CSV table of C-alpha atoms in Angstrom, one decimal:
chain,number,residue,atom,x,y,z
A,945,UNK,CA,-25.2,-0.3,-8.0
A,946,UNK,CA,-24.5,-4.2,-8.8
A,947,UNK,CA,-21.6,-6.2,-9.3
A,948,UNK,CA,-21.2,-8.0,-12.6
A,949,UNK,CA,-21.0,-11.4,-12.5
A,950,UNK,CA,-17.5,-12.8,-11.4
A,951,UNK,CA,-15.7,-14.9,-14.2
A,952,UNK,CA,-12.9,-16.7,-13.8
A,953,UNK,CA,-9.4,-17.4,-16.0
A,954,UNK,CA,-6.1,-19.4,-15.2
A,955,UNK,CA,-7.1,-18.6,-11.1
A,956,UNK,CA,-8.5,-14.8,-11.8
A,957,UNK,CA,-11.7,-13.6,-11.2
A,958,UNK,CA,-12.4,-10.2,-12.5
A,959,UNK,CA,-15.9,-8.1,-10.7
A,960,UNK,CA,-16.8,-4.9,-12.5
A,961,UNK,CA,-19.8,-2.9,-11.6
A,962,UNK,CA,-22.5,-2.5,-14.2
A,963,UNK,CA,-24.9,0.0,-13.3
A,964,UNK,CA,-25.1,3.4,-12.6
A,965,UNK,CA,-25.6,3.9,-8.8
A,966,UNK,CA,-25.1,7.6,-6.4
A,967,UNK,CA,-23.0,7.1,-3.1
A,968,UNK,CA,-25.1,9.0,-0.5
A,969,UNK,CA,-24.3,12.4,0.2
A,970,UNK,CA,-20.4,11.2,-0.6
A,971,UNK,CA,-20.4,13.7,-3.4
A,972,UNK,CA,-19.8,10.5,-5.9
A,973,UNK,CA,-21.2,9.1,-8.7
A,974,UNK,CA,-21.0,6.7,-11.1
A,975,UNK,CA,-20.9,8.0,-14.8
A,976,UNK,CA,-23.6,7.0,-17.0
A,977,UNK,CA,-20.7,5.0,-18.8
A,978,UNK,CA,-19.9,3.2,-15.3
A,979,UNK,CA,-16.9,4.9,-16.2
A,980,UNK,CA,-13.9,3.3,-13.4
A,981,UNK,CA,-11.3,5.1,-10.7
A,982,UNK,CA,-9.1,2.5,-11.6
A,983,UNK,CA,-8.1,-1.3,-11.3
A,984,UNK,CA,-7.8,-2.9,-8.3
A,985,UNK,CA,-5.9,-6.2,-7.7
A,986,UNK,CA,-6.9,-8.2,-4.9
A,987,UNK,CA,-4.6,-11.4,-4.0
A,988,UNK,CA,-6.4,-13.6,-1.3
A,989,UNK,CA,-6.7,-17.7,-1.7
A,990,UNK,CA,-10.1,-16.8,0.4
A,991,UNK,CA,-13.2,-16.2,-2.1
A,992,UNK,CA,-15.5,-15.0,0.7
A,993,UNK,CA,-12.8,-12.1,1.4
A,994,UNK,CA,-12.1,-11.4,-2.3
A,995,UNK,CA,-15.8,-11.0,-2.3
A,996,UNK,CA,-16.2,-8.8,0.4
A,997,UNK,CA,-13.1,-6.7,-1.0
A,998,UNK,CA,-14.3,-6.7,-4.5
A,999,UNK,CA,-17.7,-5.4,-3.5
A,1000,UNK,CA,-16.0,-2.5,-0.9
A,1001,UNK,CA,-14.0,-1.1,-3.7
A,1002,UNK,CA,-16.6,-1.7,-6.3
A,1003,UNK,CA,-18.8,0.4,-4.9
A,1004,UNK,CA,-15.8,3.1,-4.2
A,1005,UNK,CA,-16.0,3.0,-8.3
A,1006,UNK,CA,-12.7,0.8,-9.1
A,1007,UNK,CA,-12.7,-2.1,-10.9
A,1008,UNK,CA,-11.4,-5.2,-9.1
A,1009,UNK,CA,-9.6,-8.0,-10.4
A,1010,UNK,CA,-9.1,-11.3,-8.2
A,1011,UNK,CA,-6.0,-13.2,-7.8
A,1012,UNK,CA,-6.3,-17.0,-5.3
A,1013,UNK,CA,-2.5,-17.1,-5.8
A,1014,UNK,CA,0.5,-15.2,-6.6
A,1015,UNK,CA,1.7,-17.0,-9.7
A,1016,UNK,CA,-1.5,-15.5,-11.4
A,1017,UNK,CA,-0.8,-12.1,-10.0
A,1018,UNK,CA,2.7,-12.1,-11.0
A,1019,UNK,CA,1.6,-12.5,-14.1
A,1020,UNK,CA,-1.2,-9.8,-14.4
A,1021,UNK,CA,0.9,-7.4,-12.0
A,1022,UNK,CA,4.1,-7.5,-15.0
A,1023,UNK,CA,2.0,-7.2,-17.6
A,1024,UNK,CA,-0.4,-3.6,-16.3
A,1025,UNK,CA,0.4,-1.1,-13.5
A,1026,UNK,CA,-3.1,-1.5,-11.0
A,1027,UNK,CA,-4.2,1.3,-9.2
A,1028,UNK,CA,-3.1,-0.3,-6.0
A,1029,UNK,CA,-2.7,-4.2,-4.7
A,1030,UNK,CA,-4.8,-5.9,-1.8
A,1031,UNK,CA,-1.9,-8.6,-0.7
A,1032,UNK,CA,-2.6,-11.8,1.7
A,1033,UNK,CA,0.2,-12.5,4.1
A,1034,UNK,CA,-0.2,-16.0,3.9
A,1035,UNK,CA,-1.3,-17.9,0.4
A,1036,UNK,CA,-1.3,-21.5,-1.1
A,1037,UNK,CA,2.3,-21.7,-2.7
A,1038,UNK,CA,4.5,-18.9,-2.2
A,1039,UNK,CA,3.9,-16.3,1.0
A,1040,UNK,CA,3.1,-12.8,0.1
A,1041,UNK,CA,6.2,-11.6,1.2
A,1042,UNK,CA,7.9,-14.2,-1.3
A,1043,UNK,CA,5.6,-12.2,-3.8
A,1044,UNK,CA,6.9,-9.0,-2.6
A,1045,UNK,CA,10.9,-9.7,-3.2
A,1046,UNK,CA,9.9,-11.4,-6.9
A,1047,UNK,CA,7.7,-8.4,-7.5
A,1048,UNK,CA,10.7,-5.7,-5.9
A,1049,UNK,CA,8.1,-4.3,-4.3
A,1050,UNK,CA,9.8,-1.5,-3.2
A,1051,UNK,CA,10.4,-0.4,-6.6
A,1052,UNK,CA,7.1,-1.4,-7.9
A,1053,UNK,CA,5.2,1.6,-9.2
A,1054,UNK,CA,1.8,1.1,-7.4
A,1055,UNK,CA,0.9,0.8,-3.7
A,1056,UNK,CA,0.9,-2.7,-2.2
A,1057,UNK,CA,-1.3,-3.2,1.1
A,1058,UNK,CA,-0.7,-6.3,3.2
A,1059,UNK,CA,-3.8,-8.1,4.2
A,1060,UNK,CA,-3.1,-9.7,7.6
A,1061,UNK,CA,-4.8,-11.5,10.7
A,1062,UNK,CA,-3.8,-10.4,14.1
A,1063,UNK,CA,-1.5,-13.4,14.4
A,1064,UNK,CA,0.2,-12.1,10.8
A,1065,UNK,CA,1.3,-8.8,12.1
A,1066,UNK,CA,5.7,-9.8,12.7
A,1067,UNK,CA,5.2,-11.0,9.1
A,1068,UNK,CA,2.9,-7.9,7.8
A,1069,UNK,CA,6.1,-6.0,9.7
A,1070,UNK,CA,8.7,-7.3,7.5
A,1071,UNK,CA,6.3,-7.2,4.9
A,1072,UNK,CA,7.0,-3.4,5.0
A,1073,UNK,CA,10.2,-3.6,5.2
A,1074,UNK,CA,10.3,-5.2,1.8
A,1075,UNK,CA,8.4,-3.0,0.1
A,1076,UNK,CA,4.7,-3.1,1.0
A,1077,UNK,CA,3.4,0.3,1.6
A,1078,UNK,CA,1.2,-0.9,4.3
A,1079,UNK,CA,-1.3,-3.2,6.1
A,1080,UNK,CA,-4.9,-3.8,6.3
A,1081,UNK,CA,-5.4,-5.8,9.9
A,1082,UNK,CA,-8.3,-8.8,9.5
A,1083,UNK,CA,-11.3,-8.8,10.8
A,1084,UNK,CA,-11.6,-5.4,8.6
A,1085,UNK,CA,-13.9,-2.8,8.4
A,1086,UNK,CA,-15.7,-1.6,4.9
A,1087,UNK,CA,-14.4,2.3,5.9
A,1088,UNK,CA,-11.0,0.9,6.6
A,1089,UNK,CA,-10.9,-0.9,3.6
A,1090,UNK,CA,-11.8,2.0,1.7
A,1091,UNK,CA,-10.0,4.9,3.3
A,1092,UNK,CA,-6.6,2.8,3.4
A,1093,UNK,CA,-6.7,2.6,-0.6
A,1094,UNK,CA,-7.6,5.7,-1.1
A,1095,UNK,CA,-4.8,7.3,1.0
A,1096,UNK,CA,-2.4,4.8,-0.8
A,1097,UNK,CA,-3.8,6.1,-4.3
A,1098,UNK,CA,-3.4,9.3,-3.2
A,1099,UNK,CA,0.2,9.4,-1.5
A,1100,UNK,CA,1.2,7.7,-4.7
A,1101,UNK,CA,-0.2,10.9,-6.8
A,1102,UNK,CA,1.7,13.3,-4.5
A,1103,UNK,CA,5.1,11.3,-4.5
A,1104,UNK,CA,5.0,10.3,-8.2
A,1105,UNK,CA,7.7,12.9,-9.2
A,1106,UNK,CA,9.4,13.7,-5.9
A,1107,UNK,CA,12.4,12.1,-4.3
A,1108,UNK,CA,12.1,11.1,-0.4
A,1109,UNK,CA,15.8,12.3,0.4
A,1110,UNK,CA,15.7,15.9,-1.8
A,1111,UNK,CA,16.4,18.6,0.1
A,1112,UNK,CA,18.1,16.9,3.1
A,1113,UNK,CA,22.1,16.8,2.8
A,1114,UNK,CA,24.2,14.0,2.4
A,1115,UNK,CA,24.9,11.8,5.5
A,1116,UNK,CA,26.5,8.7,6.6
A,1117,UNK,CA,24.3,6.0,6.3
A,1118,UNK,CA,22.3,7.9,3.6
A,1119,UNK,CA,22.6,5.0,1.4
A,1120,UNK,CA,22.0,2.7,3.6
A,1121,UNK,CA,17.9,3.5,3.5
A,1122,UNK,CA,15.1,2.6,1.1
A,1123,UNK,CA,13.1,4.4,-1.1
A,1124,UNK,CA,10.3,4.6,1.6
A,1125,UNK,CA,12.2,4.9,4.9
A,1126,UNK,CA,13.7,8.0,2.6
A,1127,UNK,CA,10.5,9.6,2.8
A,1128,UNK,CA,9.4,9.2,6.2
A,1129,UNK,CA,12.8,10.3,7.0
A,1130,UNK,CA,12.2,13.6,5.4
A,1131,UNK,CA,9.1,14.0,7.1
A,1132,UNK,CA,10.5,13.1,10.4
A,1133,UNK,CA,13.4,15.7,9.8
A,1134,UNK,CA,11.3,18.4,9.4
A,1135,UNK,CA,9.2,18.5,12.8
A,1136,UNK,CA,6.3,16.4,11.5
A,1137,UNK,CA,4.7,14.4,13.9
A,1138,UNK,CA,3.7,10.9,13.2
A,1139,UNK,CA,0.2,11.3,12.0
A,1140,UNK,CA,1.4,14.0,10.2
A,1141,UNK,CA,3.4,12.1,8.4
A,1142,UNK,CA,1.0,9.1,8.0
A,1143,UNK,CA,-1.6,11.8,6.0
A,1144,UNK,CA,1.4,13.1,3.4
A,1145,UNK,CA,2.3,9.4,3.0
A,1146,UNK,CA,-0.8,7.9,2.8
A,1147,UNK,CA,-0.2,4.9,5.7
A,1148,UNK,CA,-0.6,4.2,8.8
A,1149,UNK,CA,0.8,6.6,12.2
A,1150,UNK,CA,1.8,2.8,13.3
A,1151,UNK,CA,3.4,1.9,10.1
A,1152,UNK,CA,5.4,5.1,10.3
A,1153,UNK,CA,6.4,4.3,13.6
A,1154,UNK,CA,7.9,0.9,12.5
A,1155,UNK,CA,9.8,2.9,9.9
A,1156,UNK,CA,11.3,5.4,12.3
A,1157,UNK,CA,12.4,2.0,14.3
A,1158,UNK,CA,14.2,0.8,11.3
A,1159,UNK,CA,15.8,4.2,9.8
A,1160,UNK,CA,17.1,4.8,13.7
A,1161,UNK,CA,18.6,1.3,13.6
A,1162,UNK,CA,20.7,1.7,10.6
A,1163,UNK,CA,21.7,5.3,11.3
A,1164,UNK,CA,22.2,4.7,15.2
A,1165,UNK,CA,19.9,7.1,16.7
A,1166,UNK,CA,19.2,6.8,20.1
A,1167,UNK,CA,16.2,9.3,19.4
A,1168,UNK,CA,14.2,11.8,17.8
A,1169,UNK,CA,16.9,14.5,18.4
A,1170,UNK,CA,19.8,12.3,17.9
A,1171,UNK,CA,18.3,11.4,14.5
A,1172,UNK,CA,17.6,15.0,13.4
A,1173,UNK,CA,21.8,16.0,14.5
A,1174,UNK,CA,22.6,12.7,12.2
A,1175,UNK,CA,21.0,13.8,9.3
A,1176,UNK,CA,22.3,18.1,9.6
A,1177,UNK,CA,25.3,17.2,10.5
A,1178,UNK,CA,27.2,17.2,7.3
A,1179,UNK,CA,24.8,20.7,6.5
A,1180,UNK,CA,26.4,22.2,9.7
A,1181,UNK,CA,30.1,21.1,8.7
């Protein structure tokens, strides 16, 4: 398997792969139409990472489009629903988490993965709390990569139709959580442990730790326990 030739128009650069290739004992295969699992958007000002990203996920069987900035992926990102977005913390203009509040991330319909250097991570960490589904820590590996967007793709699959809060009662502060902190929360209530919760999810355990921080914040749990009696409360009354 080979990557097309990149081309480039108004700051994207597009990669497809073009011929036919097996993936090991991976029980994948390319079609003999080099038929794709999907679009992938990939927002970094850096063409040495796009590269490397584009050739990771290329060889996963997506097609990969390339964004150096975020007015470009704005653009691209209103206009067709990816399979999932590859995000830089930090680009040339406007920061990725500017992109994320213009984009509403939270309510945007694909998964968004911060990419971010070990310096990044207070910014990858309100990244998440506006939206992003998670983060991909630089330098990275080609498994991470690879396993972190296809969790994402697949968390997205399983939640398409399902609302994080149904099934748990109505409680003070209820309102008060996003979309996402609604779904770890119903994890959480129901016994699951972290990494538990990370597999149904599709993120990281850490990433549903910094959740659990926030949702225990604006409810006022002290703990675990205390933020299980918050939420049954109004069941038990």
């Amino acid at each position: 398997m080979r990557l097309a030739p990149s081309w480039r128009r108004g700051g994207i650069i597009v990669a497809k792969v073009i011929h036919v290739g097996s993936w090991g004992d991976m029980g994948w295969k390319m079609s003999e139409e080099g038929s794709s699992r999907g679009e992938i958007f990939v927002v970094d000002d850096d063409p040495a990472v796009r590269g490397t990203l584009s050739a990771i996920l290329c060889r996963d069987g997506y097609e990969v489009v390339g964004f150096a900035e975020g007015t470009a992926f704005l653009g691209a990102a209103r206009a067709r629903e990816p399979a999932c977005v590859l995000l830089d913390v930090y680009l040339p203009g406007r920061s990725g988490l500017e992109i994320l509040k213009e984009l509403n991330a939270e309510e945007y319909p694909a998964p968004i993965l911060m990419i971010s250097g070990k310096g990044d991570i207070p910014m990858a960490v309100e990244a998440i709390k506006h939206g992003a589904l998670d983060f991909i820590e630089k330098p990275f590996r080609g498994s991470t990569v690879s396993a972190c967007v296809q969790a994402a793709i697949a968390a997205r699959s399983r939640r398409a139709n399902v609302n994080g809060l149904n099934g748990i009662p109505a409680f003070a502060g209820r309102k008060s959580l996003t979309k996402r902190e609604g779904e770890v929360l119903a994890q959480l209530v129901t016994g699951a442990s972290s990494k538990e919760a990370a597999i149904e999810l599709g993120i990281s355990p850490r990433t549903i730790e910094i959740h659990r921080a926030h949702i225990m914040g604006k409810l006022g749990a002290k703990n675990a326990a205390d933020l299980v009696r918050i939420v049954m409360s109004e069941r038990r009354g």
